[in-house]
Every structure is written in C-alpha cells, then in structure tokens.
Coordinates of C-alpha atoms in Angstrom, one line a residue:
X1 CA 25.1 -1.1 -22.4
X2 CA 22.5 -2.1 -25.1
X3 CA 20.8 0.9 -27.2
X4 CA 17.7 0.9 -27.8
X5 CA 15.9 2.3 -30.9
X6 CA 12.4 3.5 -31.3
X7 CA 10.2 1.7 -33.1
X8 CA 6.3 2.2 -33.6
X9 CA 6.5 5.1 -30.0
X10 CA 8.4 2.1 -28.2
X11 CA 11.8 2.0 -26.8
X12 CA 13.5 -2.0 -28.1
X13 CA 16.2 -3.4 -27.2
X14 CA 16.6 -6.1 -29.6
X15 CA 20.3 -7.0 -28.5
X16 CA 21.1 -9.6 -25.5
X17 CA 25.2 -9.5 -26.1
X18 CA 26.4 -6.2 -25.5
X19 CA 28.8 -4.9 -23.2
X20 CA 27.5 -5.2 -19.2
X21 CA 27.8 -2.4 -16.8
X22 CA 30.2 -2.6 -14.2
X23 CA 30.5 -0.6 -10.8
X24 CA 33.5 0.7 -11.9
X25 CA 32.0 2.0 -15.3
X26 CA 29.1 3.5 -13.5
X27 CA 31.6 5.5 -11.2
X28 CA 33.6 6.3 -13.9
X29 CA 30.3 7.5 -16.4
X30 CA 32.0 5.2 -19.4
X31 CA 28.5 5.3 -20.7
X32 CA 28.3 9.2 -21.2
X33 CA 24.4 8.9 -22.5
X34 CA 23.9 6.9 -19.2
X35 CA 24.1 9.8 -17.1
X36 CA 22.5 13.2 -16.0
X37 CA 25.4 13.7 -13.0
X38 CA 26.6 12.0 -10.2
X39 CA 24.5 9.9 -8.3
X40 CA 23.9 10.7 -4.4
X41 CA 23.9 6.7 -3.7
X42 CA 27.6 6.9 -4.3
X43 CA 28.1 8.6 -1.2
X44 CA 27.0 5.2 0.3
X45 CA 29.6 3.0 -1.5
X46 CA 27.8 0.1 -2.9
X47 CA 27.7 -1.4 -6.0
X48 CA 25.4 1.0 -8.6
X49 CA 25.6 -2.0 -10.6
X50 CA 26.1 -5.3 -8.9
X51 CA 24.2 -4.3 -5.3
X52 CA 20.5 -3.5 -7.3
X53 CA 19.3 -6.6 -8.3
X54 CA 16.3 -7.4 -10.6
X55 CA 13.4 -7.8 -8.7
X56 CA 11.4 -10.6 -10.6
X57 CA 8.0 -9.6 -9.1
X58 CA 8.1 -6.3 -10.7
X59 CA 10.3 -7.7 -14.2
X60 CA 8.8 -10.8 -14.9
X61 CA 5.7 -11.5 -12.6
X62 CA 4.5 -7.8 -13.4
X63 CA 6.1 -7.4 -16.2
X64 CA 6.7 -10.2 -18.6
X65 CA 3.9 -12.6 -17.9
X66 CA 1.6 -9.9 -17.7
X67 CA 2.1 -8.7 -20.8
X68 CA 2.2 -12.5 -22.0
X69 CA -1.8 -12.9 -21.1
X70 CA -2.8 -9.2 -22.6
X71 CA -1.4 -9.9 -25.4
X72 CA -3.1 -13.4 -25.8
X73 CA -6.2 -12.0 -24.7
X74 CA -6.3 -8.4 -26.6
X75 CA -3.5 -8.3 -28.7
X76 CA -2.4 -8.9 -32.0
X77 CA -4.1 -11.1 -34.3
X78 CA -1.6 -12.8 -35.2
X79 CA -1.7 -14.1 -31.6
X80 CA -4.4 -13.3 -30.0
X81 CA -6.7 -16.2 -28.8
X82 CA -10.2 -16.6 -30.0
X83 CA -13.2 -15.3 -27.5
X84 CA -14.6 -18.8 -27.0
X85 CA -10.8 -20.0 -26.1
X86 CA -10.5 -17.3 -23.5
X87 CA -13.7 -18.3 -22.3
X88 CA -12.6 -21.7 -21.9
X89 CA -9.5 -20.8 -20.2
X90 CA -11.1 -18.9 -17.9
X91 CA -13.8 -21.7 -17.1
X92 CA -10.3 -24.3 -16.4
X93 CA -9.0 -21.5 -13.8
X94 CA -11.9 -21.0 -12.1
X95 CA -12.4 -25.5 -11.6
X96 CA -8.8 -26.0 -10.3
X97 CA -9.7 -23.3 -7.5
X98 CA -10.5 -26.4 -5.1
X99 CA -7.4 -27.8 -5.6
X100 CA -4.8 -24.6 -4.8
X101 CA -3.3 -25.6 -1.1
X102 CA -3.1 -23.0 1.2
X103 CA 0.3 -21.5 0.8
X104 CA -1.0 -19.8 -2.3
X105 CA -3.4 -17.3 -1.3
X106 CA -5.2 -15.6 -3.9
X107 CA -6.9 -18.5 -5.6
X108 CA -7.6 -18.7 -9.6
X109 CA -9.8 -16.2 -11.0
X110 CA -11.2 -16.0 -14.7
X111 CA -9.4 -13.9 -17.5
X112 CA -12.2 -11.4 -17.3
X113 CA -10.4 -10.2 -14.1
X114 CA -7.2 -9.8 -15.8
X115 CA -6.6 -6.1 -15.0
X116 CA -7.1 -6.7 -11.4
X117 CA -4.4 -9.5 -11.2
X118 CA -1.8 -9.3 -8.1
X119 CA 1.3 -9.9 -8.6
X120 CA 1.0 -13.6 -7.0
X121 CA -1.5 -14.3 -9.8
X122 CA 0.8 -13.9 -12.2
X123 CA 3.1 -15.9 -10.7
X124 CA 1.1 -19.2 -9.9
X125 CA -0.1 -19.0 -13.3
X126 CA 3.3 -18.6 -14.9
X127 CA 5.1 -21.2 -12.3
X128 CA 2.0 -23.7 -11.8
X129 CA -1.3 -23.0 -13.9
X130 CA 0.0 -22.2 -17.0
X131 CA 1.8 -25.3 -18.6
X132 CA -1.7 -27.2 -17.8
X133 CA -4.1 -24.8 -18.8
X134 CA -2.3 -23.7 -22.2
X135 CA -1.9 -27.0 -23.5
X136 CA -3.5 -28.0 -26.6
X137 CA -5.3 -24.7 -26.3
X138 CA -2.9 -21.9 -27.7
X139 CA -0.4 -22.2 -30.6
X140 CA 2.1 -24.4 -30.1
X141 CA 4.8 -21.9 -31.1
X142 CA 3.6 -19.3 -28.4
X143 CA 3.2 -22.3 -25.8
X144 CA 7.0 -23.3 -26.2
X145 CA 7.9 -19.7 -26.1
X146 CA 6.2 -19.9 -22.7
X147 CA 7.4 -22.9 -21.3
X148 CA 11.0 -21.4 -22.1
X149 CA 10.1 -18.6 -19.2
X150 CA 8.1 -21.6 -16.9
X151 CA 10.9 -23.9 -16.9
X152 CA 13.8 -20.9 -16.4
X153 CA 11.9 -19.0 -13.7
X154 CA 10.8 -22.3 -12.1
X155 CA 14.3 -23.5 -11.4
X156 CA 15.3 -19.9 -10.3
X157 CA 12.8 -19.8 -7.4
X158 CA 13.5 -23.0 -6.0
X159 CA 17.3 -23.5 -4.1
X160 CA 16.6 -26.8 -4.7
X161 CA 16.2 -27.0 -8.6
X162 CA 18.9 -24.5 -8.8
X163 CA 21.4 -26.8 -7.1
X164 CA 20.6 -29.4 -9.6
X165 CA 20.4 -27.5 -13.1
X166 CA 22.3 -24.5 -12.4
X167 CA 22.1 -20.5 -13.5
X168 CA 23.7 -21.2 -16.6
X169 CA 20.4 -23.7 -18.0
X170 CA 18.7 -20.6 -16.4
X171 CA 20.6 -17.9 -18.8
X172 CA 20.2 -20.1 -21.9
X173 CA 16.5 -20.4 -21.7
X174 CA 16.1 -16.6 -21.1
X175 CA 18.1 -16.1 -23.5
X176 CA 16.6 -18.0 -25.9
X177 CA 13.1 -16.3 -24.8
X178 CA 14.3 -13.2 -25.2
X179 CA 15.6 -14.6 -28.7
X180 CA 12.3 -15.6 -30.3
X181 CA 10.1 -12.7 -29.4
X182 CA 10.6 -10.7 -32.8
X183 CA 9.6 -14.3 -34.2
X184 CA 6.3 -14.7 -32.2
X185 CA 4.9 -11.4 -31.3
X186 CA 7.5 -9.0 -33.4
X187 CA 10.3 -6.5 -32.7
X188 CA 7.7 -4.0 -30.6
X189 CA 7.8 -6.8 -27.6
X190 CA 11.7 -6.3 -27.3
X191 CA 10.6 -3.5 -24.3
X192 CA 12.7 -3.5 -21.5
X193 CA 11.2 -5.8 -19.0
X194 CA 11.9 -8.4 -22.3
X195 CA 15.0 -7.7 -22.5
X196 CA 16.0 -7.7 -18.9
X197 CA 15.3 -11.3 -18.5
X198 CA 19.0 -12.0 -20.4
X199 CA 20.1 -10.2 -16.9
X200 CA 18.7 -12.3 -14.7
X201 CA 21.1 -15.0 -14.3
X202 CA 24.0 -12.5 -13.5
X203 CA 22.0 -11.6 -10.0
X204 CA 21.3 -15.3 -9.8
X205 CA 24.9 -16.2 -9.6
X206 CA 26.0 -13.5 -6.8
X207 CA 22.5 -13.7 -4.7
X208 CA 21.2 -16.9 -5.5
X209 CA 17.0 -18.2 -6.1
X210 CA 14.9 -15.3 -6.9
X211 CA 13.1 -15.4 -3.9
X212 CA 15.9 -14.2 -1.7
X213 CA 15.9 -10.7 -2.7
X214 CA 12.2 -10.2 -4.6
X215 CA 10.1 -7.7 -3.4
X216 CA 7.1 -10.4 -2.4
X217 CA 7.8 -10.2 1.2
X218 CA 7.8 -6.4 1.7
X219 CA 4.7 -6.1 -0.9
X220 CA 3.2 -8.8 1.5
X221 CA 4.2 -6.8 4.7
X222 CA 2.6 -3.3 3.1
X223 CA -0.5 -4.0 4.7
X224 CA 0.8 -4.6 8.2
X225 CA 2.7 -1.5 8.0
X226 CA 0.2 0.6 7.0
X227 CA -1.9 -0.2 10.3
X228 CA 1.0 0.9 12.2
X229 CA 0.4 4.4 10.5
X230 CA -2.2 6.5 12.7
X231 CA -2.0 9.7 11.3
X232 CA -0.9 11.7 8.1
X233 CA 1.5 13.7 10.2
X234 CA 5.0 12.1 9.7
X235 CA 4.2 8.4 8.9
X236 CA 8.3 6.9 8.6
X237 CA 8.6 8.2 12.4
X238 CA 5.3 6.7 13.7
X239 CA 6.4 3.4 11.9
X240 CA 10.2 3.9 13.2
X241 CA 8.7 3.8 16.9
X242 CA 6.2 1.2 16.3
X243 CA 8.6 -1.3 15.3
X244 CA 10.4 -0.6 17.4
X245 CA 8.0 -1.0 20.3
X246 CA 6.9 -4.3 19.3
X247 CA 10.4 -5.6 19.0
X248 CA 11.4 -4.4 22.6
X249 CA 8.0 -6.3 23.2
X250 CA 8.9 -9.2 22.1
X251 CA 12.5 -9.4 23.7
X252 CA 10.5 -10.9 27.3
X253 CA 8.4 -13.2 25.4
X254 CA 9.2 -17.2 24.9
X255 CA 9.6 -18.4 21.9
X256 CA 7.8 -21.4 21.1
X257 CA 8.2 -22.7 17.7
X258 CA 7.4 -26.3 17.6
X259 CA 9.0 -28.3 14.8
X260 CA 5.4 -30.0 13.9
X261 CA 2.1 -28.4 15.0
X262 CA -1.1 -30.6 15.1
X263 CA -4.2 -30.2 14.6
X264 CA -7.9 -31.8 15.0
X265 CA -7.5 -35.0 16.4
X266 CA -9.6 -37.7 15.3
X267 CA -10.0 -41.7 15.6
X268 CA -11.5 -42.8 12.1
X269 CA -8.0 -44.2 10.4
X270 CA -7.0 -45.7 8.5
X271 CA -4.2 -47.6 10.8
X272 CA -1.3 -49.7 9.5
X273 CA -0.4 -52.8 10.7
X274 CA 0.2 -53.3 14.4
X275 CA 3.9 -54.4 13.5
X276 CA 4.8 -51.6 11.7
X277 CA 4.7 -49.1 14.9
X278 CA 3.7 -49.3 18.3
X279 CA 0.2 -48.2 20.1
X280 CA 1.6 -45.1 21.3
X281 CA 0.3 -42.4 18.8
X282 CA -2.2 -40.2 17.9
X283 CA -4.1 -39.7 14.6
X284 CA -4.3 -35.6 13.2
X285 CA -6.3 -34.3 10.3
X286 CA -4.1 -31.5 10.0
X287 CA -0.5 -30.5 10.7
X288 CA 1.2 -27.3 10.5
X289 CA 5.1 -28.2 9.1
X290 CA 8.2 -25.5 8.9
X291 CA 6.2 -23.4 6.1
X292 CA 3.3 -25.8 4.6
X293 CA 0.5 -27.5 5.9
X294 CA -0.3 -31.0 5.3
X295 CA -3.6 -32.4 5.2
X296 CA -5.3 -36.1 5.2
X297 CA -7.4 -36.1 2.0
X298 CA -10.9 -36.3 4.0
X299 CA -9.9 -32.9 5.3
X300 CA -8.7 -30.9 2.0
X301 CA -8.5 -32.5 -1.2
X302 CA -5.8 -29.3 -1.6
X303 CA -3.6 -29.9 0.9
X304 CA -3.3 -33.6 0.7
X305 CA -0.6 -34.1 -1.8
X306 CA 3.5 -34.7 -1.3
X307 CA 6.7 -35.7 -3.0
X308 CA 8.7 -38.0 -1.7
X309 CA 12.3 -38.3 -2.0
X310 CA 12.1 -41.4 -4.1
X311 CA 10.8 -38.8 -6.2
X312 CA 6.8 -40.1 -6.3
X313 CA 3.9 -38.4 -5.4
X314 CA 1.8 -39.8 -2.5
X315 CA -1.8 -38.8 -1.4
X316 CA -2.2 -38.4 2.3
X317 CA -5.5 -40.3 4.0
X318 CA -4.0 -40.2 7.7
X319 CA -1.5 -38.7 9.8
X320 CA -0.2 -40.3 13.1
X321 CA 1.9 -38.6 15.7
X322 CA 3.9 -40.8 18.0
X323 CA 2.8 -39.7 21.6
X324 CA 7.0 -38.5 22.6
X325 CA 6.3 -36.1 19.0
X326 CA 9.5 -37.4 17.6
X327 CA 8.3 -39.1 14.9
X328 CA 5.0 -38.8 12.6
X329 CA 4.2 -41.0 9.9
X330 CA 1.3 -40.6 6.9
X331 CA -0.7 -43.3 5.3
X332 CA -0.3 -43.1 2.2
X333 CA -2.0 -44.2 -1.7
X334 CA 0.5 -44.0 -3.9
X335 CA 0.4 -42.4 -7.9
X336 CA 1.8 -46.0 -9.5
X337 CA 1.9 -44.2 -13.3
X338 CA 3.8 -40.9 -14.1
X339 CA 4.6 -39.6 -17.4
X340 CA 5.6 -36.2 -18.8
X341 CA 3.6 -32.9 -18.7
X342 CA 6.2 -31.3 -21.8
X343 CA 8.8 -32.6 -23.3
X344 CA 10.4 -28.8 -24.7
X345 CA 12.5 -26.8 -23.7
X346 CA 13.3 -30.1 -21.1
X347 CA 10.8 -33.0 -19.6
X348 CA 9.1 -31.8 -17.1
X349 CA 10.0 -35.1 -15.2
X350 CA 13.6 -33.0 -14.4
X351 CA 11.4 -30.9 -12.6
X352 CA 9.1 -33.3 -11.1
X353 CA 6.3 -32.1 -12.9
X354 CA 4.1 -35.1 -14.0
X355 CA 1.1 -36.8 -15.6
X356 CA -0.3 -39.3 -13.0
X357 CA -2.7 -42.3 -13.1
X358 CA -3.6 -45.3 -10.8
X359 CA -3.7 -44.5 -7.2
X360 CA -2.8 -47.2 -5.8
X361 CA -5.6 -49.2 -3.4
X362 CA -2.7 -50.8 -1.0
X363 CA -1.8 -47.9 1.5
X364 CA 1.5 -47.6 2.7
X365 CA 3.5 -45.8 5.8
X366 CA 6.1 -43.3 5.4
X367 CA 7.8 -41.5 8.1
X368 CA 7.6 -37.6 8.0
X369 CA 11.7 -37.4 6.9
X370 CA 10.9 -39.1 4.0
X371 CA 9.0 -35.8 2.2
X372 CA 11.1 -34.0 0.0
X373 CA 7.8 -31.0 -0.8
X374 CA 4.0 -30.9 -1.3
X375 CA 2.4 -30.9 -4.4
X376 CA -0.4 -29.1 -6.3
X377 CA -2.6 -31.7 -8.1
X378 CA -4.8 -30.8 -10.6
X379 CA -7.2 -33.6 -12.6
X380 CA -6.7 -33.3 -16.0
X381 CA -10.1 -31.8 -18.1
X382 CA -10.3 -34.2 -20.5
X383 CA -8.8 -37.5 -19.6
X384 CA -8.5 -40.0 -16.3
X385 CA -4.9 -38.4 -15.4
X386 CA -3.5 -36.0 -12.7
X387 CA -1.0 -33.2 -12.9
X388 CA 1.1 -32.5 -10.1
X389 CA 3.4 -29.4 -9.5
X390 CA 5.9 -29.3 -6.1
X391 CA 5.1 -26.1 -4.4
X392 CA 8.8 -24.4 -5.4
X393 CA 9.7 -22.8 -2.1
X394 CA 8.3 -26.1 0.1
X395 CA 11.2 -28.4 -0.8
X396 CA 13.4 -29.7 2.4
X397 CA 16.8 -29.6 1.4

C-alpha cells in the first residue's frame, strides 16, 4: 500500500517496502483511499489481490523497457545517447536480422521505428538483443542498470532457469532496479510500471515463469479471433458459436502429432563413421521439434544453433533420421572457446549466455536427447567471437 506523491505532473512511488495488499484487506477496504465502493468482482469470490497477476507484457515489455529505449533515444541529457550512437545501434539491429531463428517473428528493426514497436520487440531486445548491442556503446552505469532487468526477467520466463536460481535472485535484482532509478534517470522514473517490478516475484512464487499467465498468447490469438467476427452486430455471440463450431469440428478429427516432423530430404552429408550407426537412415535439412525448428547450417544460418546438456553450444551441418524414427542424430562442429558476455549483476555463463570462438573442424554425432535448447548466435561487430543466447521458452526439461 505504497503512496505515491506528485512530482513534476507525475504520480512516484519511490518506496519498494511498504505494507502489501491482501485479499482480506481488499474485502475489508483497510486502505480507505483505495476505494470508490465495493467491487462487483467480489460477487465472483477470487482473490482481488492474489488471483490478478502482473502481466509482464503490458508492465515490463510495454512498459519498462519501452520507456528504457525513449528515454535513451529522446530523453534526458543526462542520458540520452548521442544521434550518431543511435544511428549505430540501429545499423547493429538491422545486421543480426539474418541471424533471428524462426520462433521469434518480428525480426530487428532500426530505432527509427521505435514508436511502432510490438510488444515482442521489446521483449527480444530486452531478453536477447540488448546485452550485445548496448555494450561498450551506452554508459556503463545505465547498461548495468539494464542488465539488472535482462538477467531478472530472463530467469523469470524460462522454468528452467527458475528451477535453478529461484524467485528470490529474481526479487533482489528488481528490487535493486527499482532501487537505482532516482540514481540514473531521477525520482520522475519511479512511475508505476517502475515500481511494480518489486511485485513481480510475489506472482512468480504462486504462478510460476512469466510466461504462464502473460497476455502474449491471447495478444497473439487477437487476430484469429477477429476473422471469426463477420459483422458489427453482436460480435462475443458470433465468436461464442464459432468456437464453438470448430471445437465440435474437431472432436471427429485424428490427432496426429508426431514427436519429430521432417523435412526436405537430401543426400549431400556429411555422414559419420560407418561404426557409429547403422545404414538405415535418412538425412533432413529441416526438422520441426515439440516447439522449435532445427536446421543444418546450409539451410539457415538462423536455425542451426543448439545447447547441449554438457552445457556447449553445437552448430548443426546435418540431420539423420533412423528409418524406425526412434532416434535422430546431428553432425555437429562444436564452439571449443566460451567466455563471459557480463560479469554484473551475475556471469552470464549462469545463464548460458556466452562469448564463442573456434569452431571446431572435427564434426561429431550427438543423439537428438542430448539437446537441452537452441540458441541465437550472433557474430560479434568488432572481433572474431560469437554470442549465443538459448531461446528461454525452448529448453527440454
């Protein structure tokens, strides 16, 4: 129950420690400034509190790191970014477009198109793009400040990562985010979508990773739903019996849902070893697995890049499918080097985040089991390394 005070036409709220709301306290109006009257939602008996999560496309894609890249771009002095660096920034998003795999639709655009940014901009750039293309190029005060929300947000999307670190390393860097914004960018960027982020690890601990109740897959659905609409005439009826036509639809139809799908067949290799496995496969370009595709580099330099579970990053040049489909394997060149991409507010190593160099000339098999998630890899603009980022919501548990 945090007050905020006005400052410069702006609502702050420069406190992170106050009192939280409760379900009970909302019932009960214990915040008497909180309230105009009783809410019609308590008819329905769910938490007012606890069951209305904070949706981090709207908080903290939307909200936060937008107002991050404004205010480098058109802000205050004090931190604004030159012209010529936002120039330059904008030429490094527009060459790492060739190397954004599939799963992330909209690819990189330039700064100039800020204002036009989707929400899934925002969040490649704060989750992937960002800790590449804003280092050595911004001050490194604001660029820690920024990692603190990369590192926090990147372990909150991913089930995986959270299982490791936990939502209380996710609290502390939030909170201290939300602690040095009056030193970076002053006491007008406490707003409320600032001060929010101390929140987040609360819905965290009862729901779990962001992702399972953010409003991406409903925004993402909008479009589909809005083809179902014919008319202007009652819209939530025509879309009630539309879905429900296409569910009673589908009740008759088989399922098929193959584990692997595979795709363009081809005989150019490479092949291991005839010891290694038997005659009785195929070689794919392409293959289509749970909710990623992987690629043999030939065919995407994109979609060509994996972790493994010994925790190093392989480049795919062929794909073999044994004829029963029970196994596939990869070729692989393996990264031999790996250093850090950051070293504050924790190495990026923790999060498999890494400098790269020396591919490795001896190709190896691995079997399909060993892949723990595909990777983004970017080449560095101004030296002979690689960055690579696992794609957070890829990772086989």
């Amino acid at each position: 129950m945090e007050s905020g005070d006005y400052v410069n036409g702006k609502v702050v709220y420069k406190g992170i420690n106050a009192t939280r709301r409760t379900d009970k306290s909302f019932v009960l109006q214990s915040d008497e400034d909180h309230h105009l009257g009783m809410s019609p939602l308590l008819k329905l008996s769910v938490g007012m509190v606890s069951q209305f999560p904070i949706d981090y496309l709207h908080n903290i894609c939307l909200g936060v790191m937008r107002k991050l890249l404004h205010t480098w771009i058109s802000g205050n002095l004090k931190v604004r970014l030159n012209s010529q660096l936002v120039t330059t920034l904008s030429q490094k998003l527009i060459l790492i477009k060739l190397h954004i795999p599939t799963e992330i639709n909209r690819k990189p655009r330039s700064l100039s198109d800020l204002s036009r940014w989707k929400g899934t901009e925002f969040r490649s750039f704060l989750l992937y793009y960002g800790p590449l293309i804003l280092a050595n190029t911004s001050d490194l005060g604001a660029y820690e400040h920024f990692l603190l929300l990369h590192v926090a947000i990147s372990i909150a999307v991913s089930p995986y990562l959270l299982a490791i670190h936990n939502s209380t390393v996710v609290s502390e860097l939030l909170n201290m985010f939300v602690k040095h914004v009056e030193q970076i960018y002053g006491i007008e960027y406490y707003v409320y979508n600032v001060h929010y982020l101390s929140h987040v690890s609360d819905d965290i601990q009862s729901y779990g990773c962001l992702d399972n109740y953010s409003a991406f897959p409903f925004e993402n659905y909008l479009g589909q739903l809005k083809q179902l609409v014919r008319t202007p005439n009652r819209p939530l009826a025509q879309l009630c019996r539309r879905l429900h036509e296409m569910s009673f639809n589908n009740i008759s139809k088989p399922i098929v849902n193959p584990d692997i799908v595979y795709k363009f067949e081809h005989f150019n290799g490479p092949l291991p070893p005839t010891s290694v496995i038997n005659d009785n496969y195929r070689q794919y370009k392409k293959i289509h697995w749970k909710d990623i595709t992987i690629s043999v580099k030939s065919h995407s330099i994109a979609d060509c890049y994996c972790l493994t579970k010994q925790k190093t990053v392989v480049q795919i040049e062929n794909i073999l499918a044994c004829i029963n489909r029970k196994n596939t394997f990869f070729i692989v060149s393996e990264f031999e080097k790996y250093d850090s991409l950051y070293h504050y507010p924790i190495n990026s190593k923790q999060l498999y985040i890494y400098k790269m160099k020396n591919l490795s000339t001896n190709m190896k098999i691995i079997s399909h089991i060993d892949i723990q998630a595909k990777c983004i890899v970017i080449p560095s603009f101004a030296a002979d390394y690689w960055v690579s980022f696992p794609l957070l919501h890829s990772y086989f548990l």
